[in-house]
mmCIF file of C-alpha atoms in Angstrom:
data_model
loop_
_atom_site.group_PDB
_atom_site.id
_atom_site.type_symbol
_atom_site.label_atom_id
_atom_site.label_comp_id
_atom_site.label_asym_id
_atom_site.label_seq_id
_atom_site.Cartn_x
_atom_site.Cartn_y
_atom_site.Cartn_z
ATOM 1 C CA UNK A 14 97.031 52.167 42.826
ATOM 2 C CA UNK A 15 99.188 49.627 40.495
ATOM 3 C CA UNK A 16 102.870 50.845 40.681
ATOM 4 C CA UNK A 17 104.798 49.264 37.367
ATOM 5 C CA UNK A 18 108.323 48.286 37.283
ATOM 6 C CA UNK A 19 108.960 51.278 35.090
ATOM 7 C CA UNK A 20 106.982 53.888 37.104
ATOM 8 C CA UNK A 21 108.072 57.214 38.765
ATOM 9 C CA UNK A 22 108.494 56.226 42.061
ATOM 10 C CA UNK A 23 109.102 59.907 43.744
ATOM 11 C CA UNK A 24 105.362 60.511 42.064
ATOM 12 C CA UNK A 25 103.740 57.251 43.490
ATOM 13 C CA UNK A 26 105.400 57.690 47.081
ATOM 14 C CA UNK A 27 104.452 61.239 46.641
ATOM 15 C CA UNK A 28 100.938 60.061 46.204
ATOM 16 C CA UNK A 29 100.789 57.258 49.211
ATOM 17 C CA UNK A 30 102.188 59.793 51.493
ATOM 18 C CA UNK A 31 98.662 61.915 50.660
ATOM 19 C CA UNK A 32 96.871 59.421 51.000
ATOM 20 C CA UNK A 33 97.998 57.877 54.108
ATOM 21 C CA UNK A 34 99.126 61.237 56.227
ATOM 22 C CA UNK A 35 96.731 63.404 54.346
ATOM 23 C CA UNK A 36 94.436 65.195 57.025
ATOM 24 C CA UNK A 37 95.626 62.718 59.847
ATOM 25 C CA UNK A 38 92.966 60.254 58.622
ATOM 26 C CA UNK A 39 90.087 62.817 58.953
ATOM 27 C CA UNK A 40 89.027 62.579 54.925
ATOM 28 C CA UNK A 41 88.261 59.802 53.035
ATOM 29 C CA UNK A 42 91.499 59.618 50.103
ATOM 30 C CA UNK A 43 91.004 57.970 46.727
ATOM 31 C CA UNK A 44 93.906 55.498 47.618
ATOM 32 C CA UNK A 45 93.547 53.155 49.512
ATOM 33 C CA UNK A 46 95.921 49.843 48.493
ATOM 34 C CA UNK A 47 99.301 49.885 46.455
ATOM 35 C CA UNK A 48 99.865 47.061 44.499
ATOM 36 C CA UNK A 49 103.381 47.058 43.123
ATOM 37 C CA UNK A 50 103.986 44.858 40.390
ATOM 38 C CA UNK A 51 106.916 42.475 41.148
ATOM 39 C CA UNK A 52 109.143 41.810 44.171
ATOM 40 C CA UNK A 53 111.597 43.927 42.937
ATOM 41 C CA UNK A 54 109.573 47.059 42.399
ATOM 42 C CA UNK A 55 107.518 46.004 45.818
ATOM 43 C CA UNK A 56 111.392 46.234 47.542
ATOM 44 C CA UNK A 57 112.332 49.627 46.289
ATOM 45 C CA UNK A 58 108.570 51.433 46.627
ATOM 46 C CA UNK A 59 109.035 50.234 50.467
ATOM 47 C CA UNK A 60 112.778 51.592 50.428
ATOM 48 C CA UNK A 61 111.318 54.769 48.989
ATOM 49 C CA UNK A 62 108.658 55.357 51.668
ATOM 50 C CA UNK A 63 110.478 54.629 54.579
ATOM 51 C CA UNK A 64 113.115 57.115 53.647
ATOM 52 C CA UNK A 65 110.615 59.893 52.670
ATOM 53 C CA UNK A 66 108.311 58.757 55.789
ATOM 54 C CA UNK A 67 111.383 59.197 57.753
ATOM 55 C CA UNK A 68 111.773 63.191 57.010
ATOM 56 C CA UNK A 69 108.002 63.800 57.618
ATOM 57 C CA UNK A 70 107.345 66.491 60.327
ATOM 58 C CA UNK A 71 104.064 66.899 62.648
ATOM 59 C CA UNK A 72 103.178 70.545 63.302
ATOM 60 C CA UNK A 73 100.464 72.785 63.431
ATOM 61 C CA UNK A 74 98.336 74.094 61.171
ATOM 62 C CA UNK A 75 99.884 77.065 61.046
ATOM 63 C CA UNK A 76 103.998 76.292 60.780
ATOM 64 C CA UNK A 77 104.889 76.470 56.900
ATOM 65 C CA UNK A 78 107.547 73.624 57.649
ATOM 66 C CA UNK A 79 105.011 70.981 59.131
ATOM 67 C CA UNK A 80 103.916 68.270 56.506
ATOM 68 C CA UNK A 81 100.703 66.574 58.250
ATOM 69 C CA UNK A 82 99.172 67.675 61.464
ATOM 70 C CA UNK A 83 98.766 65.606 65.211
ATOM 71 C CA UNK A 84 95.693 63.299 65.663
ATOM 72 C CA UNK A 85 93.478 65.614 66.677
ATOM 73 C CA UNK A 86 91.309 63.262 69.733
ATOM 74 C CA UNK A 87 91.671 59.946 71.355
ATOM 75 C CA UNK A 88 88.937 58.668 69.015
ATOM 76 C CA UNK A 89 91.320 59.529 65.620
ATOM 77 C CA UNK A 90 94.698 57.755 67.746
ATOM 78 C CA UNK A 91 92.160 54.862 68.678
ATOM 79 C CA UNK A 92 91.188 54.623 64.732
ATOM 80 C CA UNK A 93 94.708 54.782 63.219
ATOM 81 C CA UNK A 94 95.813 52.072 65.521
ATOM 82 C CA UNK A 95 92.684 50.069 65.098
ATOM 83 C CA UNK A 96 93.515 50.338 61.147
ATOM 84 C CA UNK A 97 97.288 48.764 61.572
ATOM 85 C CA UNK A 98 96.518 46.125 63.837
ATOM 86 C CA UNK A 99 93.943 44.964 61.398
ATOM 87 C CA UNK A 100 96.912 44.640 58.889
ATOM 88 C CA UNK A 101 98.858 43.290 61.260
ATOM 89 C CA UNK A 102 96.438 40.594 62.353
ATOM 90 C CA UNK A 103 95.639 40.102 58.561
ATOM 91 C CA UNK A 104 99.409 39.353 58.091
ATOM 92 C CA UNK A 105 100.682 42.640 57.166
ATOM 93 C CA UNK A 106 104.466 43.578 58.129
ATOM 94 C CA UNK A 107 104.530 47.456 59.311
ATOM 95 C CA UNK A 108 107.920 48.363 58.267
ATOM 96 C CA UNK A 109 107.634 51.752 59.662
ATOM 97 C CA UNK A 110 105.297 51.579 62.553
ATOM 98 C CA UNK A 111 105.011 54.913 64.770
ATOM 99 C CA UNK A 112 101.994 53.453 67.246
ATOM 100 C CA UNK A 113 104.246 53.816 70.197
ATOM 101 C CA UNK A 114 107.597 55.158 68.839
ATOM 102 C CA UNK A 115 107.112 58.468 71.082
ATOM 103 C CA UNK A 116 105.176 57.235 73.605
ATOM 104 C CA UNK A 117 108.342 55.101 74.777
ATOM 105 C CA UNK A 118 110.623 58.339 74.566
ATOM 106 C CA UNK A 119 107.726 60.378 76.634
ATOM 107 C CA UNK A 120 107.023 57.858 79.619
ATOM 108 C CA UNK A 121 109.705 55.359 79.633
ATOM 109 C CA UNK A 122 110.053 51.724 78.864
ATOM 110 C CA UNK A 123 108.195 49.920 81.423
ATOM 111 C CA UNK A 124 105.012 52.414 80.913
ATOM 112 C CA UNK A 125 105.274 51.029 77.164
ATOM 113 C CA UNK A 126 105.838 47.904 77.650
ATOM 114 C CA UNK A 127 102.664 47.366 79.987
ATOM 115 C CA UNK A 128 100.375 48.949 77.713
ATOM 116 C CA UNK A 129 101.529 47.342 74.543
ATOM 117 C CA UNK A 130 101.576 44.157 75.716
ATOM 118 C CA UNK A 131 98.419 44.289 77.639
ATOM 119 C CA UNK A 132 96.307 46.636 74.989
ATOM 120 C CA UNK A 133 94.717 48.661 77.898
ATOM 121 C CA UNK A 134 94.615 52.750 77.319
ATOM 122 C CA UNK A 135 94.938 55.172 79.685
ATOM 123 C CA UNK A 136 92.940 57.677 81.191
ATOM 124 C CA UNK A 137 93.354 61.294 81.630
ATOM 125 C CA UNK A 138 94.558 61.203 85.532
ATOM 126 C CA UNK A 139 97.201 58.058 84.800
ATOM 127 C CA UNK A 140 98.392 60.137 81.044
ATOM 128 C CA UNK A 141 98.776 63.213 83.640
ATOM 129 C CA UNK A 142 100.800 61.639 86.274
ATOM 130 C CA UNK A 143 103.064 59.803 83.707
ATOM 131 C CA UNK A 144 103.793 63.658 81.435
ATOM 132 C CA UNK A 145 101.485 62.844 78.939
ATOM 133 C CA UNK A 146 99.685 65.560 79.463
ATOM 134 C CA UNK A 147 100.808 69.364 80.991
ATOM 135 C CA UNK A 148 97.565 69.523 83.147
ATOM 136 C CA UNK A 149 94.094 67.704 83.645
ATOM 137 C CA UNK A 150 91.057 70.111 84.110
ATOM 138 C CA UNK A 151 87.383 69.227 84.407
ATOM 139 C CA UNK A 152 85.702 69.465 80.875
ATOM 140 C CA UNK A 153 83.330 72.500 81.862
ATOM 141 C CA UNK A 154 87.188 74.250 83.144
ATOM 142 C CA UNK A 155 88.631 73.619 79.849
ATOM 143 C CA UNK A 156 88.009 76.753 77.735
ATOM 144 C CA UNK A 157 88.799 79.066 80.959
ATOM 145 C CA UNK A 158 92.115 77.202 81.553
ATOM 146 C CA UNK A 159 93.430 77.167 78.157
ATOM 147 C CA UNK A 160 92.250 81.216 77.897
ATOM 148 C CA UNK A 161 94.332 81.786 81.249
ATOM 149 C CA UNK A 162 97.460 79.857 80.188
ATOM 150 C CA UNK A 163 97.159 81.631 76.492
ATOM 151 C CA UNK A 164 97.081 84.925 77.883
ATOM 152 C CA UNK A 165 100.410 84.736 80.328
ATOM 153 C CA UNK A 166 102.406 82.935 77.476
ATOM 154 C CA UNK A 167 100.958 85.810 75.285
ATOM 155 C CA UNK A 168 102.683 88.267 77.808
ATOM 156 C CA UNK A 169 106.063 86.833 77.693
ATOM 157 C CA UNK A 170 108.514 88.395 74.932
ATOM 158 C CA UNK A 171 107.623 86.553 71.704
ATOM 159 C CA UNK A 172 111.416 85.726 70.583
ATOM 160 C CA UNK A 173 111.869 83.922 73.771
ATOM 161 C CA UNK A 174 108.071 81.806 73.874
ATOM 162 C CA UNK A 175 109.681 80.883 70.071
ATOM 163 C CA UNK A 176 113.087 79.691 70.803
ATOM 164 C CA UNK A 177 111.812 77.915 74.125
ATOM 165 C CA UNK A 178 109.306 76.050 71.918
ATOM 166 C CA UNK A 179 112.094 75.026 69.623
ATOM 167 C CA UNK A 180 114.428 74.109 72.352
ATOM 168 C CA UNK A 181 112.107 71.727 73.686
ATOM 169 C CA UNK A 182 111.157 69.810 70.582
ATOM 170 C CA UNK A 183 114.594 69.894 69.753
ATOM 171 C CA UNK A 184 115.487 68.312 73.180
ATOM 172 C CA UNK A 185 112.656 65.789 72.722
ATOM 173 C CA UNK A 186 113.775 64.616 68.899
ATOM 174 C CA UNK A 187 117.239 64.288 69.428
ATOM 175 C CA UNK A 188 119.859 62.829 71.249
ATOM 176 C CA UNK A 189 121.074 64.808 74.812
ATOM 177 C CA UNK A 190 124.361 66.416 73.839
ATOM 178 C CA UNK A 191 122.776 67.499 70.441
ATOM 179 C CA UNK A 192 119.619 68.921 72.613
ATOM 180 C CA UNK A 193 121.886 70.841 75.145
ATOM 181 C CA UNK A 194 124.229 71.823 72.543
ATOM 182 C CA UNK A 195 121.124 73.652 70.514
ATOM 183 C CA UNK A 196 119.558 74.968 74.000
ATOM 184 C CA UNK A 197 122.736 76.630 74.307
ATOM 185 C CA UNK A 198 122.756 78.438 71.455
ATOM 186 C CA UNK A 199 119.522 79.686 71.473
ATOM 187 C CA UNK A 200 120.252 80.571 75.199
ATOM 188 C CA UNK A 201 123.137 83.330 73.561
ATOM 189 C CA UNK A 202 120.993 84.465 71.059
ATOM 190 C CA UNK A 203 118.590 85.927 73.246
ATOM 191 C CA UNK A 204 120.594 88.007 74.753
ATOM 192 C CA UNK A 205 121.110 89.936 71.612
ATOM 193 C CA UNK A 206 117.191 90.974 72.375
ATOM 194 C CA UNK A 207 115.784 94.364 73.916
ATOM 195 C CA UNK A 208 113.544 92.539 75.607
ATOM 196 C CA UNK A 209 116.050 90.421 77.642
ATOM 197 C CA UNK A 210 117.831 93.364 78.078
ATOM 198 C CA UNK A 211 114.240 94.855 79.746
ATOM 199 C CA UNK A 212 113.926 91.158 81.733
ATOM 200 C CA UNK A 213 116.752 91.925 83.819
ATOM 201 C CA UNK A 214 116.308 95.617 84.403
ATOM 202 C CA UNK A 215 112.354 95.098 85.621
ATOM 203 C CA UNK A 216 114.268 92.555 87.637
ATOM 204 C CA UNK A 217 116.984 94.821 89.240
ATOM 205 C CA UNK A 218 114.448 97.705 89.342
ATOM 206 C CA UNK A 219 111.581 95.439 91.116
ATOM 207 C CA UNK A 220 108.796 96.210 88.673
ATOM 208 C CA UNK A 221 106.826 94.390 86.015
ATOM 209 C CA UNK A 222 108.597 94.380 82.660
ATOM 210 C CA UNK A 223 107.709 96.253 79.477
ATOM 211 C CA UNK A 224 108.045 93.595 76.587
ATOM 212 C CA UNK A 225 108.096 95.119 72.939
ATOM 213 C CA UNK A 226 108.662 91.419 71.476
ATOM 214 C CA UNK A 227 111.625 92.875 69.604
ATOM 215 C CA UNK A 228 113.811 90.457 67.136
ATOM 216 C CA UNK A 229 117.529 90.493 67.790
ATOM 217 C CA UNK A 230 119.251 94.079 68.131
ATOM 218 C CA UNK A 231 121.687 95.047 65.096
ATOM 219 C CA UNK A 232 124.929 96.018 66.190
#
């Protein structure tokens, strides 16, 4: 794609962000190189992208708010980072480079710093140990395991499986205060439910609870 001085830039970033994100590098996309025409439209197309790059969001398939989806296997990570450092060895400058921007934040600094420095990968019993991973289960396990952990999340009241999924990607995007400071509110709010409300009785009472999955009560 040729980007002129006097293009639309919001269209043409528009259109690299598609083609770069779109499908998490499962498709082939009709663009492949941007070729801005002078330094000066070259400096604000990169400007551009790194802002708009900067307010994508991962999700699932299934959350209206998500822009692109996760890599989907260690095959489509191994491919995405075998695409950069070819730029990178060709003389490319990533100016947003997200190889190992979470990994740091998930496993610490010295993990990173290892791996990075010496390319090796890790395997499923080493991504386990260092919270990659919730749990490592032999391959022919796999389908049972992720039935059985489906079906008790299933049975917990579905206002509280959603704000404790929110809490912790909050907690894992942000800084601590602003992470404890949104725990806490969605700690309150749950205690406007029927549900909670059934929790503590079931509790009290010693039996199992009766969840209805109800939304906040109106007062």
């Amino acid at each position: 794609m040729i980007v002129m001085p006097d293009a639309d830039l919001d269209q043409a970033v528009d259109a690299l962000i598609g083609a770069g994100y779109g499908s998490a590098g499962e498709r082939c996309m009709a663009i492949s190189v941007a070729v801005p025409v002078g330094e000066g439209t070259a400096d604000r197309l990169v400007t551009a992208l790194k802002e708009h790059i900067a307010t994508l969001r991962i999700g699932r398939s299934d959350d209206a708010e998500a822009d692109f989806g996760p890599l989907v296997s260690r095959d489509a990570v191994e491919r995405v980072r075998r695409y950069v450092d070819i730029g990178v060895t060709d003389g490319a400058e990533p100016v947003v480079d997200g190889r190992d921007f979470f990994l740091t934040r998930a496993v610490g600094k010295a993990k990173v710093m290892e791996v990075c420095l010496t390319g090796r990968t890790m395997d499923a019993t080493e991504a386990e140990r260092a919270g990659l991973v919730s749990r490592g289960v032999p391959a022919d396990e796999l389908l049972g395991e992720a039935l059985a952990v489906a079906e008790t999340v299933a049975g917990m009241p579905l206002p509280v499986a959603m704000t404790a999924k929110e809490a912790v990607s909050r907690a894992f995007e942000t800084a601590l205060a602003e992470g404890a400071r949104f725990e806490r509110r969605l700690f309150h709010a749950v205690f406007a439910t029927e549900d909670q409300k059934e929790g503590m009785t079931a509790f009290v009472d010693k039996r199992p609870p009766c969840f209805r999955h109800s939304l906040p009560m109106r007062r």
